[in-house]
C-alpha positions as a printed NumPy array, in Angstrom:
array([[123.921, 102.025, 122.765],
       [121.216,  99.98 , 124.426],
       [123.109, 100.175, 127.718],
       [122.613, 103.979, 127.63 ],
       [118.849, 103.719, 127.227],
       [118.33 , 103.716, 130.981],
       [115.004, 102.355, 132.124],
       [113.959, 100.973, 128.733],
       [114.534,  97.187, 128.697],
       [117.197,  95.994, 126.244],
       [114.869,  93.49 , 124.559],
       [112.328,  96.267, 123.918],
       [114.965,  98.451, 122.266],
       [116.252,  95.586, 120.111],
       [112.764,  94.496, 119.049],
       [111.759,  98.101, 118.414],
       [114.851,  98.676, 116.297],
       [114.13 ,  95.609, 114.167],
       [110.434,  96.483, 113.763],
       [111.246, 100.1  , 112.898],
       [113.863,  99.013, 110.367],
       [111.524,  96.534, 108.672],
       [108.47 ,  98.834, 108.613],
       [110.445, 101.802, 107.259],
       [111.918,  99.654, 104.498],
       [108.429,  98.557, 103.444],
       [107.198, 102.176, 103.501],
       [110.205, 103.252, 101.405],
       [109.452, 100.589,  98.811],
       [105.855, 101.802,  98.565],
       [106.765, 105.516,  98.377],
       [109.812, 105.457,  96.111],
       [107.874, 105.488,  92.848],
       [104.965, 107.653,  93.98 ],
       [106.715, 110.319,  96.083],
       [109.937, 110.412,  94.109],
       [113.494, 109.712,  95.088],
       [114.685, 113.27 ,  95.727],
       [111.88 , 114.289,  98.149],
       [112.349, 111.07 , 100.134],
       [116.082, 111.68 , 100.235],
       [115.602, 115.255, 101.461],
       [113.07 , 114.282, 104.151],
       [115.318, 111.416, 105.168],
       [118.293, 113.702, 105.781],
       [116.184, 116.343, 107.561],
       [114.682, 113.649, 109.796],
       [118.1  , 112.2  , 110.575],
       [119.377, 115.654, 111.576],
       [116.422, 116.074, 113.956],
       [116.865, 112.531, 115.262],
       [120.527, 113.243, 116.   ],
       [119.419, 116.22 , 118.084],
       [116.83 , 114.156, 119.958],
       [119.386, 111.421, 120.583],
       [121.948, 113.932, 121.859],
       [119.404, 115.383, 124.308],
       [118.611, 111.865, 125.493],
       [122.269, 110.971, 125.971],
       [122.85 , 114.103, 128.057],
       [120.542, 112.516, 130.657],
       [119.278, 115.85 , 131.978],
       [115.653, 114.784, 132.33 ],
       [114.038, 111.932, 134.254],
       [112.721, 110.562, 130.95 ],
       [115.962, 110.969, 128.963],
       [115.954, 107.265, 128.151],
       [112.8  , 107.82 , 126.092],
       [114.632, 110.506, 124.104],
       [117.56 , 108.128, 123.557],
       [115.406, 105.269, 122.32 ],
       [113.133, 107.606, 120.347],
       [116.154, 109.265, 118.75 ],
       [117.587, 105.928, 117.653],
       [114.239, 104.678, 116.332],
       [113.521, 107.877, 114.409],
       [117.086, 107.941, 113.045],
       [116.663, 104.37 , 111.781],
       [113.221, 105.215, 110.358],
       [114.433, 108.256, 108.444],
       [117.557, 106.452, 107.235],
       [115.546, 103.53 , 105.882],
       [113.005, 105.671, 104.006],
       [115.642, 107.575, 102.085],
       [119.355, 107.7  , 102.698],
       [119.585, 103.916, 103.092],
       [118.102, 102.675,  99.803],
       [117.836, 105.682,  97.48 ],
       [121.515, 106.426,  96.75 ],
       [121.886, 102.888,  95.408],
       [118.871, 103.338,  93.145],
       [119.882, 106.806,  91.946],
       [123.441, 105.659,  91.205],
       [122.079, 102.966,  88.914],
       [119.702, 105.428,  87.193],
       [122.212, 108.245,  86.585],
       [124.788, 106.467,  84.458],
       [124.593, 105.062,  80.925],
       [124.652, 101.275,  80.632],
       [128.256, 101.19 ,  79.361],
       [129.611, 102.884,  82.523],
       [126.918, 101.866,  85.024],
       [128.821,  98.872,  86.387],
       [131.995, 100.89 ,  86.939],
       [130.124, 103.849,  88.441],
       [128.09 , 101.751,  90.867],
       [131.232,  99.804,  91.8  ],
       [132.999, 103.061,  92.649],
       [129.954, 104.251,  94.622],
       [129.905, 100.969,  96.537],
       [133.628, 101.203,  97.263],
       [133.282, 104.779,  98.546],
       [130.33 , 103.721, 100.722],
       [132.216, 100.807, 102.263],
       [135.357, 102.911, 102.713],
       [133.297, 105.509, 104.581],
       [131.754, 102.813, 106.777],
       [135.217, 101.399, 107.476],
       [136.581, 104.816, 108.468],
       [133.614, 105.486, 110.75 ],
       [134.028, 102.05 , 112.317],
       [137.685, 102.81 , 113.038],
       [137.27 , 106.349, 114.412],
       [133.917, 105.998, 116.202],
       [135.277, 104.503, 119.456],
       [137.795, 107.357, 119.821],
       [135.144, 109.913, 118.934],
       [132.752, 108.409, 121.471],
       [135.383, 108.491, 124.189],
       [136.212, 112.123, 123.396],
       [132.738, 113.508, 122.656],
       [130.704, 111.249, 124.984],
       [127.102, 112.536, 124.993],
       [127.77 , 114.765, 121.981],
       [128.905, 111.923, 119.716],
       [126.123, 112.489, 117.178],
       [126.816, 116.218, 116.677],
       [129.583, 115.64 , 114.069],
       [127.253, 113.303, 112.195],
       [124.478, 115.917, 112.311],
       [126.931, 118.417, 110.816],
       [127.787, 115.957, 108.036],
       [124.067, 115.445, 107.445],
       [123.58 , 119.21 , 107.126],
       [126.312, 119.223, 104.467],
       [124.639, 116.233, 102.775],
       [121.347, 118.147, 102.75 ],
       [123.014, 121.106, 101.031],
       [124.612, 118.774,  98.477],
       [121.302, 117.011,  97.838],
       [119.39 , 120.263,  97.4  ],
       [122.   , 121.649,  95.036],
       [123.163, 118.688,  92.969],
       [120.931, 115.597,  93.23 ],
       [118.28 , 115.446,  90.486],
       [114.93 , 113.701,  90.645],
       [115.303, 110.505,  88.641],
       [111.777, 109.112,  88.99 ],
       [110.134, 108.654,  85.607],
       [112.976, 110.298,  83.677],
       [115.121, 108.95 ,  80.912],
       [118.879, 108.887,  81.253],
       [119.136, 111.8  ,  78.79 ],
       [116.704, 113.913,  80.854],
       [118.652, 113.188,  84.039],
       [121.983, 114.046,  82.42 ],
       [120.567, 117.25 ,  80.877],
       [119.344, 118.335,  84.319],
       [122.719, 117.563,  85.881],
       [124.608, 119.398,  83.135],
       [122.463, 122.508,  83.628],
       [123.598, 122.868,  87.263]])
């Protein structure tokens, strides 16, 4: 991806990515208990959708400063991922299940996550060759679906007992 960033030096993009990743993780740790898991998750997905759009515009290389859009899109995507969709599903999965089934449930969630990453790793090169500059559009569509799922089915778990969380989930 850094080879598509045009006039932005590779070292700058790599350093910026690392700094953005680290800073967003620290911010997520500070906000998770005060802001709540669900709002961070929602803002994370919304931000990633917008970042996918910015990145797509940058990759289209229609403007003299498209490289800034590309790098900015990647950095904002990383930022929004790290404040919500990166860490929160792991936390919520552990909070939603009773102790007797927690290990099995989180193991299944981990397996599904890694299976999804494996599938994306396998199909991404073909998708990139076919879709070229529009490679992030399918992911934006999946993020829109994830937003709908989150709004409809994911409860706030912050400060709630397991019984309260399960009652809320059963009422949906």
